[in-house]
PDB file of C-alpha atoms in Angstrom:
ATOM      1  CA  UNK A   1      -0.771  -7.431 -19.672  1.00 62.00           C
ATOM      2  CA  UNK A   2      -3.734  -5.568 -17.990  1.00 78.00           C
ATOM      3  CA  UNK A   3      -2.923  -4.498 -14.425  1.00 91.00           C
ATOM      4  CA  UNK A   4      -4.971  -4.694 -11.158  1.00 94.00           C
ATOM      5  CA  UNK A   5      -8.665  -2.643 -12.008  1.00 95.00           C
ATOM      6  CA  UNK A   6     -10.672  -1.855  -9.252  1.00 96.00           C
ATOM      7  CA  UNK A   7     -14.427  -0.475 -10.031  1.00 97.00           C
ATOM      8  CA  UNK A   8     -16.028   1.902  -9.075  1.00 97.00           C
ATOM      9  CA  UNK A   9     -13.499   4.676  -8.857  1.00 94.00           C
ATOM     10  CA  UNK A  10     -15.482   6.843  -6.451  1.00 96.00           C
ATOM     11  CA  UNK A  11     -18.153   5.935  -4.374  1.00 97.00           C
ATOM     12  CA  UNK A  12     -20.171   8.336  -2.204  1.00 97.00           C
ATOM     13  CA  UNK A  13     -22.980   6.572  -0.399  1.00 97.00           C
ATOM     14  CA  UNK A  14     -25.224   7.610   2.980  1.00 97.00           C
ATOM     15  CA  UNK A  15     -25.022   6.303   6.065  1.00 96.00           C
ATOM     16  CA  UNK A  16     -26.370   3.153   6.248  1.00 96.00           C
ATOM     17  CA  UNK A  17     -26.429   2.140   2.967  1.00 97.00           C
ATOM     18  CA  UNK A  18     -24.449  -0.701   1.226  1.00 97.00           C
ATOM     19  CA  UNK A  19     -21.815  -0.694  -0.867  1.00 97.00           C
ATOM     20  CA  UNK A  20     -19.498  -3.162  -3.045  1.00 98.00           C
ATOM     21  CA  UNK A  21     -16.454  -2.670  -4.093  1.00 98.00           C
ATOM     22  CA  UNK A  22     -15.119  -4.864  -7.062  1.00 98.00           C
ATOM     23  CA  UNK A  23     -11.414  -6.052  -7.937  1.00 97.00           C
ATOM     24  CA  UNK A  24     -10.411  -7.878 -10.916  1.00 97.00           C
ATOM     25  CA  UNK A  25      -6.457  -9.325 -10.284  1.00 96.00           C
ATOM     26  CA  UNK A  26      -4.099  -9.903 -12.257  1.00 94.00           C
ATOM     27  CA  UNK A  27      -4.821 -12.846 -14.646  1.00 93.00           C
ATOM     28  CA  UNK A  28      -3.059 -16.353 -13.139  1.00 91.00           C
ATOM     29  CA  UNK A  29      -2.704 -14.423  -9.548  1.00 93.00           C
ATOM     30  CA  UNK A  30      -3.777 -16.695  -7.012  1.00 92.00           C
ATOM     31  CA  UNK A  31      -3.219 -13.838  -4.352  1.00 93.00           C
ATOM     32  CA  UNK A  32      -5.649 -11.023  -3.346  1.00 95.00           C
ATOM     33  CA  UNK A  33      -5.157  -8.334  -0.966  1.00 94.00           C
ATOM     34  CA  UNK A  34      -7.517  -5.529  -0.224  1.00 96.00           C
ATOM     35  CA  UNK A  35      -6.056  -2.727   2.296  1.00 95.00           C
ATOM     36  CA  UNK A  36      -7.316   1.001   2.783  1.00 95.00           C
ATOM     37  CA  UNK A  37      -6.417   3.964   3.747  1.00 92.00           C
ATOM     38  CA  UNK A  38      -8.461   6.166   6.039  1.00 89.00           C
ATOM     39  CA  UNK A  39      -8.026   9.681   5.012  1.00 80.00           C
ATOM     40  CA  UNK A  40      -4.296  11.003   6.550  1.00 75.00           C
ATOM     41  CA  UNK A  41      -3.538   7.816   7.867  1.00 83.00           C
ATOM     42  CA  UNK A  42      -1.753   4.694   7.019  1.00 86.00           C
ATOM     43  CA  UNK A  43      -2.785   2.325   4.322  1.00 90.00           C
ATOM     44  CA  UNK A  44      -3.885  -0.985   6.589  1.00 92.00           C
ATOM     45  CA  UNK A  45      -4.229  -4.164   5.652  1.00 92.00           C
ATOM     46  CA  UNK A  46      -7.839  -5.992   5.400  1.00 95.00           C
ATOM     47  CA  UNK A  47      -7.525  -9.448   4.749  1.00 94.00           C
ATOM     48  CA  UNK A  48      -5.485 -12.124   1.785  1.00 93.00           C
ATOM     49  CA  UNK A  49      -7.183 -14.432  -0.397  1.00 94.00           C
ATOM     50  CA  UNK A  50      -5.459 -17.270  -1.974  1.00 92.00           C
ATOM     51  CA  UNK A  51      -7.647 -18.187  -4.921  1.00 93.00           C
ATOM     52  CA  UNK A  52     -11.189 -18.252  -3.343  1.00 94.00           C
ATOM     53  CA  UNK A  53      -9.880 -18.891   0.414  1.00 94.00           C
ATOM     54  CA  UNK A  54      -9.489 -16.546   2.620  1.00 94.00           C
ATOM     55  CA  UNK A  55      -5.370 -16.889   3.850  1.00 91.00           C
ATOM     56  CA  UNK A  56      -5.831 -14.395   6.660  1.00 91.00           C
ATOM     57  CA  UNK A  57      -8.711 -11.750   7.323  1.00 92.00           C
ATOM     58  CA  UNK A  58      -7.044 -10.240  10.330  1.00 91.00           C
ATOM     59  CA  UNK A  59      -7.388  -6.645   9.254  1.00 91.00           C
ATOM     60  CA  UNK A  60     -11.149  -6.944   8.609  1.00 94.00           C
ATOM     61  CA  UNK A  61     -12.100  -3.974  10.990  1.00 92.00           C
ATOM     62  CA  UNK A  62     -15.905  -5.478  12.049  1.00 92.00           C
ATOM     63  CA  UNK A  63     -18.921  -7.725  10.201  1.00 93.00           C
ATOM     64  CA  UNK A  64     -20.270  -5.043   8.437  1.00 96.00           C
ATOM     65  CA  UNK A  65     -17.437  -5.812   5.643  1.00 97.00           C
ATOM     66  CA  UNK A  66     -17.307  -8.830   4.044  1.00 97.00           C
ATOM     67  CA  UNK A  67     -15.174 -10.068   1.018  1.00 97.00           C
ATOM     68  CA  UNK A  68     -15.598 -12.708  -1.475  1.00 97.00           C
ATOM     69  CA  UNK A  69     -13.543 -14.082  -4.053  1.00 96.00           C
ATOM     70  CA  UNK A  70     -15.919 -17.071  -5.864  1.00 86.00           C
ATOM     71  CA  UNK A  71     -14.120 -18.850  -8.788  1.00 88.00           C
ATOM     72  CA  UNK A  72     -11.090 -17.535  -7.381  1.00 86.00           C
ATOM     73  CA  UNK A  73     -10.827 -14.662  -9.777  1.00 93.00           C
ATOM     74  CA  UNK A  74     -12.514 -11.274  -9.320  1.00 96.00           C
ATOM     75  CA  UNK A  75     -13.560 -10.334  -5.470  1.00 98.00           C
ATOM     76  CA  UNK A  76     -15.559  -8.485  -4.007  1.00 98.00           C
ATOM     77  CA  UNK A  77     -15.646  -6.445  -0.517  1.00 98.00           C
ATOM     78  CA  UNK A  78     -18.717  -5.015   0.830  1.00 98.00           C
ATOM     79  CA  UNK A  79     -20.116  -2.564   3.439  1.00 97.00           C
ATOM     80  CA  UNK A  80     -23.224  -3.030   5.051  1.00 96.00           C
ATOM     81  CA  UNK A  81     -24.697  -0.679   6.709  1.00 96.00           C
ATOM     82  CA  UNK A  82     -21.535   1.924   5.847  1.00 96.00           C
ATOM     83  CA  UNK A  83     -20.682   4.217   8.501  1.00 96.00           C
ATOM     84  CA  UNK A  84     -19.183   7.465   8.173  1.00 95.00           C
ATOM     85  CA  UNK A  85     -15.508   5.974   9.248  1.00 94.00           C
ATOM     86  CA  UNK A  86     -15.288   3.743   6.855  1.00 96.00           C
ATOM     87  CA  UNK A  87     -14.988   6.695   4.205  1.00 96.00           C
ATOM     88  CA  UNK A  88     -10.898   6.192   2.650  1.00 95.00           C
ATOM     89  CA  UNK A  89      -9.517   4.631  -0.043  1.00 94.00           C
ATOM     90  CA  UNK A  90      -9.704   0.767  -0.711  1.00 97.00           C
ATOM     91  CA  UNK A  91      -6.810  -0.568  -2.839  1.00 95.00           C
ATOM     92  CA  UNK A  92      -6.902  -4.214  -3.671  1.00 96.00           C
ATOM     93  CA  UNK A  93      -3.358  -5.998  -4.735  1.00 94.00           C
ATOM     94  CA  UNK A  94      -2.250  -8.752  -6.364  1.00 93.00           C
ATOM     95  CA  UNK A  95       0.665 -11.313  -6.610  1.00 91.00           C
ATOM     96  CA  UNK A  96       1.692 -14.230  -8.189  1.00 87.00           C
ATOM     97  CA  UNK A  97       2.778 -16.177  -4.928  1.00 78.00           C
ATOM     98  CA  UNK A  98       2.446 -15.077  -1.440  1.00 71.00           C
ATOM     99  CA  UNK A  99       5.090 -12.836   0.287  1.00 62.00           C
ATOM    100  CA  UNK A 100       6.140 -12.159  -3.189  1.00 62.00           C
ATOM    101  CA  UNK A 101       8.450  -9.806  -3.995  1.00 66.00           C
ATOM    102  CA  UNK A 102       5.567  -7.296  -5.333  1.00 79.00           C
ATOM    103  CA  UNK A 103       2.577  -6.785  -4.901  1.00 87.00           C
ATOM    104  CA  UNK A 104       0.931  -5.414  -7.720  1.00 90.00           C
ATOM    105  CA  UNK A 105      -1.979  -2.033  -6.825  1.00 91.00           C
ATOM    106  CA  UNK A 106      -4.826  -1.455  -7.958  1.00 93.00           C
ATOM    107  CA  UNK A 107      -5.815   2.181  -8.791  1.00 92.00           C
ATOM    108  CA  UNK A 108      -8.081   2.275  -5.646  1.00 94.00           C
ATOM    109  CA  UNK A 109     -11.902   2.965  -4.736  1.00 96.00           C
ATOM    110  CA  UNK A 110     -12.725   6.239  -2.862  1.00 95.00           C
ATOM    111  CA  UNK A 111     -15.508   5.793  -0.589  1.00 96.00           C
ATOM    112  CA  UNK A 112     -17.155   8.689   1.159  1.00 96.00           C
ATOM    113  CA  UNK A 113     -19.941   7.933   3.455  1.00 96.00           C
ATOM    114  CA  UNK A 114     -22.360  10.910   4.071  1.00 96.00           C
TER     115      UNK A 114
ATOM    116  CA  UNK B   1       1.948  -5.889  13.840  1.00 65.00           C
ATOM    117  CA  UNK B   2       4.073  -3.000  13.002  1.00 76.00           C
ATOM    118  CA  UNK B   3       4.082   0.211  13.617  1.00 85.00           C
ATOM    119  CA  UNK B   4       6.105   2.189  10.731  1.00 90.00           C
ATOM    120  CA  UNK B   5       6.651   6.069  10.780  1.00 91.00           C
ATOM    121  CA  UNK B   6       6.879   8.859   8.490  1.00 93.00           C
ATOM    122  CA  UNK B   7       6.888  12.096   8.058  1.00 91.00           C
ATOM    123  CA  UNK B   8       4.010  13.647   6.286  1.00 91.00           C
ATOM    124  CA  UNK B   9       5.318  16.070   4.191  1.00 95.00           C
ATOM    125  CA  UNK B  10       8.555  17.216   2.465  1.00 97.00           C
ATOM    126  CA  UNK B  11       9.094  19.953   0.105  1.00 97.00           C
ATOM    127  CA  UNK B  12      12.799  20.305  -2.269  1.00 97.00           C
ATOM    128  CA  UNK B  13      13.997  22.714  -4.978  1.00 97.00           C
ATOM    129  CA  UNK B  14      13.606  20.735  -8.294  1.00 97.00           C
ATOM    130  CA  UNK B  15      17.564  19.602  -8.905  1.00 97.00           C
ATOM    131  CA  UNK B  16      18.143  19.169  -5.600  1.00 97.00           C
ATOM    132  CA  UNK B  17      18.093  15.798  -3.580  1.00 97.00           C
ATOM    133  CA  UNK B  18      15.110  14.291  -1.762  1.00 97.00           C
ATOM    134  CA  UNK B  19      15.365  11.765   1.304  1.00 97.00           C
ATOM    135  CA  UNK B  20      12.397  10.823   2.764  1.00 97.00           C
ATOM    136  CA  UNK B  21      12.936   8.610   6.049  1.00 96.00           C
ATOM    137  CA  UNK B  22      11.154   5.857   7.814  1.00 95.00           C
ATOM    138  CA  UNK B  23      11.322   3.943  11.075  1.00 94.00           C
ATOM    139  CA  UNK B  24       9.739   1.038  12.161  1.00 92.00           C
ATOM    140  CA  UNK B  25       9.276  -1.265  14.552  1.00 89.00           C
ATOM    141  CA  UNK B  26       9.795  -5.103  14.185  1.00 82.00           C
ATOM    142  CA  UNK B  27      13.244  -6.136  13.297  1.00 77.00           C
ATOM    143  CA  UNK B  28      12.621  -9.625  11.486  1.00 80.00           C
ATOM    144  CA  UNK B  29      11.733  -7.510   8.475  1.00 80.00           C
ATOM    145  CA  UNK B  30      12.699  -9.230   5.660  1.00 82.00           C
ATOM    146  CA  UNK B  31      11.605  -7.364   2.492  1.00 88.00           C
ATOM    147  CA  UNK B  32      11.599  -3.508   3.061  1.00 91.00           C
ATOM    148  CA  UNK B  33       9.851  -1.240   0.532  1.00 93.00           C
ATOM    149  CA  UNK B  34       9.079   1.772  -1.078  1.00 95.00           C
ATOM    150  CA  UNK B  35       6.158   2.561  -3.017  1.00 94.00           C
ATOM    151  CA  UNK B  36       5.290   5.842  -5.177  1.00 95.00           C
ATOM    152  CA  UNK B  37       1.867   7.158  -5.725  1.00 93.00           C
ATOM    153  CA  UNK B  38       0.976   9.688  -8.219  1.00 91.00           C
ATOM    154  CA  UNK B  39      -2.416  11.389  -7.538  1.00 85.00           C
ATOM    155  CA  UNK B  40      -5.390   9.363  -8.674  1.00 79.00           C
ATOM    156  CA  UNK B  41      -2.961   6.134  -9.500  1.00 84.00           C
ATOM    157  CA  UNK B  42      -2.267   3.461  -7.097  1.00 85.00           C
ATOM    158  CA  UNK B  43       0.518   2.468  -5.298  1.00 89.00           C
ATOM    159  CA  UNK B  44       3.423   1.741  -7.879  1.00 90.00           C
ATOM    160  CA  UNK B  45       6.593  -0.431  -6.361  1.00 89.00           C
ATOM    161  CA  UNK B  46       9.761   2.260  -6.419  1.00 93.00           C
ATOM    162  CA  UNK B  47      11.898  -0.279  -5.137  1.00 93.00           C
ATOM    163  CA  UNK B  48      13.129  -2.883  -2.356  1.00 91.00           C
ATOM    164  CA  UNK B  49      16.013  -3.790  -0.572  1.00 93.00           C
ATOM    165  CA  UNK B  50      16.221  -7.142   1.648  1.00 91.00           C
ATOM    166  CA  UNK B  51      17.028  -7.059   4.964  1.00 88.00           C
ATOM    167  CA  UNK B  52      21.108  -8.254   4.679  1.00 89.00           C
ATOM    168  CA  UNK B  53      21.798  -5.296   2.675  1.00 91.00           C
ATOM    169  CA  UNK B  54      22.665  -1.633   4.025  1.00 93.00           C
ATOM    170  CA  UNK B  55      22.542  -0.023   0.738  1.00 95.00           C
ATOM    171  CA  UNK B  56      20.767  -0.373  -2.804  1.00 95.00           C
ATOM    172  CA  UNK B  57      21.432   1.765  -5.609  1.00 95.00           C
ATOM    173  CA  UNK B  58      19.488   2.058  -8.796  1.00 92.00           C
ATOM    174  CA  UNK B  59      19.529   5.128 -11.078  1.00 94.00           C
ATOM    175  CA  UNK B  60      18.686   8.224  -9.243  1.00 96.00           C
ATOM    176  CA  UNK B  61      17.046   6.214  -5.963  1.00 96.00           C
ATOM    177  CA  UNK B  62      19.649   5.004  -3.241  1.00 97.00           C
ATOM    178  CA  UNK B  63      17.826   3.039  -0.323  1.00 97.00           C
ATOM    179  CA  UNK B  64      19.695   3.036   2.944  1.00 96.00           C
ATOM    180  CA  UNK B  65      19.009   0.624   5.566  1.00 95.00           C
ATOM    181  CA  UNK B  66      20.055   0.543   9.002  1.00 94.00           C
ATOM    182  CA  UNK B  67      18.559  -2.514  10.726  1.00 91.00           C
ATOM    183  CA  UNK B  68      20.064  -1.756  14.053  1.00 91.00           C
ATOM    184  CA  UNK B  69      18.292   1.213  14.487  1.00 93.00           C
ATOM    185  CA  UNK B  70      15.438   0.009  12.435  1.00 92.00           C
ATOM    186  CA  UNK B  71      15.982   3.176   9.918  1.00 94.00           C
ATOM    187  CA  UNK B  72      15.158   3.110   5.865  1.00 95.00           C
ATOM    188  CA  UNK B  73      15.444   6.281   4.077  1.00 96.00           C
ATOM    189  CA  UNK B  74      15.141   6.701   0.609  1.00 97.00           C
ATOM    190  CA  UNK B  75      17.469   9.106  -1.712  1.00 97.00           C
ATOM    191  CA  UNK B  76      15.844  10.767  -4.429  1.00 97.00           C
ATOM    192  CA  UNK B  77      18.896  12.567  -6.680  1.00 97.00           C
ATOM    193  CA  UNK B  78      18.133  15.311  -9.184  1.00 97.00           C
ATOM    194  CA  UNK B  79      14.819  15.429  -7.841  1.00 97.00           C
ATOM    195  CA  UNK B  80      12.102  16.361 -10.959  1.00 96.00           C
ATOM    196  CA  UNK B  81       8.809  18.195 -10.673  1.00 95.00           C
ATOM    197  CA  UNK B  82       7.482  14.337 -11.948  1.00 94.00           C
ATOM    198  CA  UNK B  83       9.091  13.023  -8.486  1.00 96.00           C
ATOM    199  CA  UNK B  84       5.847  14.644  -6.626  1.00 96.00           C
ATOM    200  CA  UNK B  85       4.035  12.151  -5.548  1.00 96.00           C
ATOM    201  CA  UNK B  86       3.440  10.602  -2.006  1.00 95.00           C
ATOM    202  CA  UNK B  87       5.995   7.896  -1.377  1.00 97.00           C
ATOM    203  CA  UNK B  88       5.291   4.756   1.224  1.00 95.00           C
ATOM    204  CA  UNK B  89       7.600   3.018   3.313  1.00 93.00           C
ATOM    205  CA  UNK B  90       6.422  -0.917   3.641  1.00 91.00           C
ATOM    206  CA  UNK B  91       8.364  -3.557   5.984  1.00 89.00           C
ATOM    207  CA  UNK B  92       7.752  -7.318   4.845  1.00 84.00           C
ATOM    208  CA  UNK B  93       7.656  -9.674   8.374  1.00 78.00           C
ATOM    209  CA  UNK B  94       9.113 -12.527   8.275  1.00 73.00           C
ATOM    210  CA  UNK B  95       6.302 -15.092   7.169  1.00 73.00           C
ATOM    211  CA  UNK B  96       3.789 -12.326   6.603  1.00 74.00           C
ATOM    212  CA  UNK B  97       2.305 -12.212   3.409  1.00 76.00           C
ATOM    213  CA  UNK B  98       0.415  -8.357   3.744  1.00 80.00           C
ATOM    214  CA  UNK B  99       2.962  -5.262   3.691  1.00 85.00           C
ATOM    215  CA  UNK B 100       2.815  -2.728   6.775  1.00 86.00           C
ATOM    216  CA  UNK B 101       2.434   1.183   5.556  1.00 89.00           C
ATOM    217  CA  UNK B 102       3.193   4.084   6.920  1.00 86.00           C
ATOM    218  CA  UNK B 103       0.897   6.949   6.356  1.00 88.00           C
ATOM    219  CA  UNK B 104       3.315   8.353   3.646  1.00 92.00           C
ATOM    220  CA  UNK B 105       5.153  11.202   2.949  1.00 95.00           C
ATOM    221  CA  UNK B 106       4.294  13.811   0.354  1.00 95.00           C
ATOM    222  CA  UNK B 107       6.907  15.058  -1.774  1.00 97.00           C
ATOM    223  CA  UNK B 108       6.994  18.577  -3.563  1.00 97.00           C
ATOM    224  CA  UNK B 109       9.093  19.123  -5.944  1.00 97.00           C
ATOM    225  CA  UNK B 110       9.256  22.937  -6.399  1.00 95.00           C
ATOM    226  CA  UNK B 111      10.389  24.293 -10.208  1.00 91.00           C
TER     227      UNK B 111
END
């Protein structure tokens, strides 16, 4: 069974350009997390998707990112216009049922803004 | 939300035991965590223990919880050089459905 893949691996962008990030779940996971982690901090939640809907986008730090999930499968999460905090590491999770015991991790996406 | 704390860094003699401690801050925790991740891999679940329990054991990791003074450490025995990694601590809330991190600690595991 493939496990969470996130694309690209490493991103490094300039200031004020965009950026998506890409997640492909596990297959028959209806739940989607994306978190990150700023460089030395904690890893913080962004928001949950249950199949295309977003369950709770509390963490979203401002409207220059926005997620999708369309078909409920893969989603996406992108930056526009990146700023130089937003530079960390975006992991994106998934699980079969919400709350569940694990939450299967994606590899992660290591964005550096110039 | 929650507020969870860890040390950043901790550094043992390979053969010797690791604990690696957290605190945090909202006691209707159900699930607590611990996640391991090896450099350039993401987070991979070590184990769990739920919130009724003081102690978990299973193979060289022992979790110890004490939800009074909202304590979890985590017991690494016969710590090996592939032990290095940095290890998260990750409360559940009750009717949450996104995990809480700490900013991790690194372990060393020095041959």
């Amino acid at each position: 069974e493939a496990g969470v893949t996130q694309f690209p691996s490493h991103s490094v962008i300039e200031k004020g350009q965009t950026v998506t990030l890409r997640c492909d779940p596990i297959s028959g996971h209806d739940n989607l997390y994306w978190y990150r982690r700023v460089m030395g901090k904690e890893i913080k939640f962004l928001l949950h998707f249950v199949k295309e809907s977003k369950q709770d986008e509390s963490g979203m730090p401002n409207n220059r990112f926005l997620a999708e999930r369309t078909g409920g499968t893969y989603s996406t999460l992108k930056v526009q216009p990146a700023e130089l905090e937003d530079s960390g590491v975006y992991f994106c999770a998934s699980s079969p049922r919400p709350g569940a015991v694990e939450q299967f991790f994606g590899p992660g996406t290591r964005l550096t803004v110039l | 939300g929650e507020d969870v704390e860890q040390s950043l860094f901790l550094s043992v003699r390979e053969g010797d035991s690791s604990v690696i401690n957290c605190t945090y801050t909202d006691s209707s925790s159900t699930y607590l965590y611990w996640y391991k991740q090896e450099p350039g891999a993401g987070l991979q679940l070590l184990t769990y223990i739920f919130s009724n329990m003081d102690m978990k054991q299973d193979q060289r990791l022992t979790v110890l919880l004490n939800k009074k003074d909202k304590h979890l450490s985590l017991r690494i025995a016969d710590t090996q050089t592939g032990d290095s990694a940095i290890y998260f601590c990750a409360p559940l809330q009750t009717g949450a459905n996104n995990l809480f991190f700490g900013t991790g600690t690194r372990l060393t595991v020095i041959p």
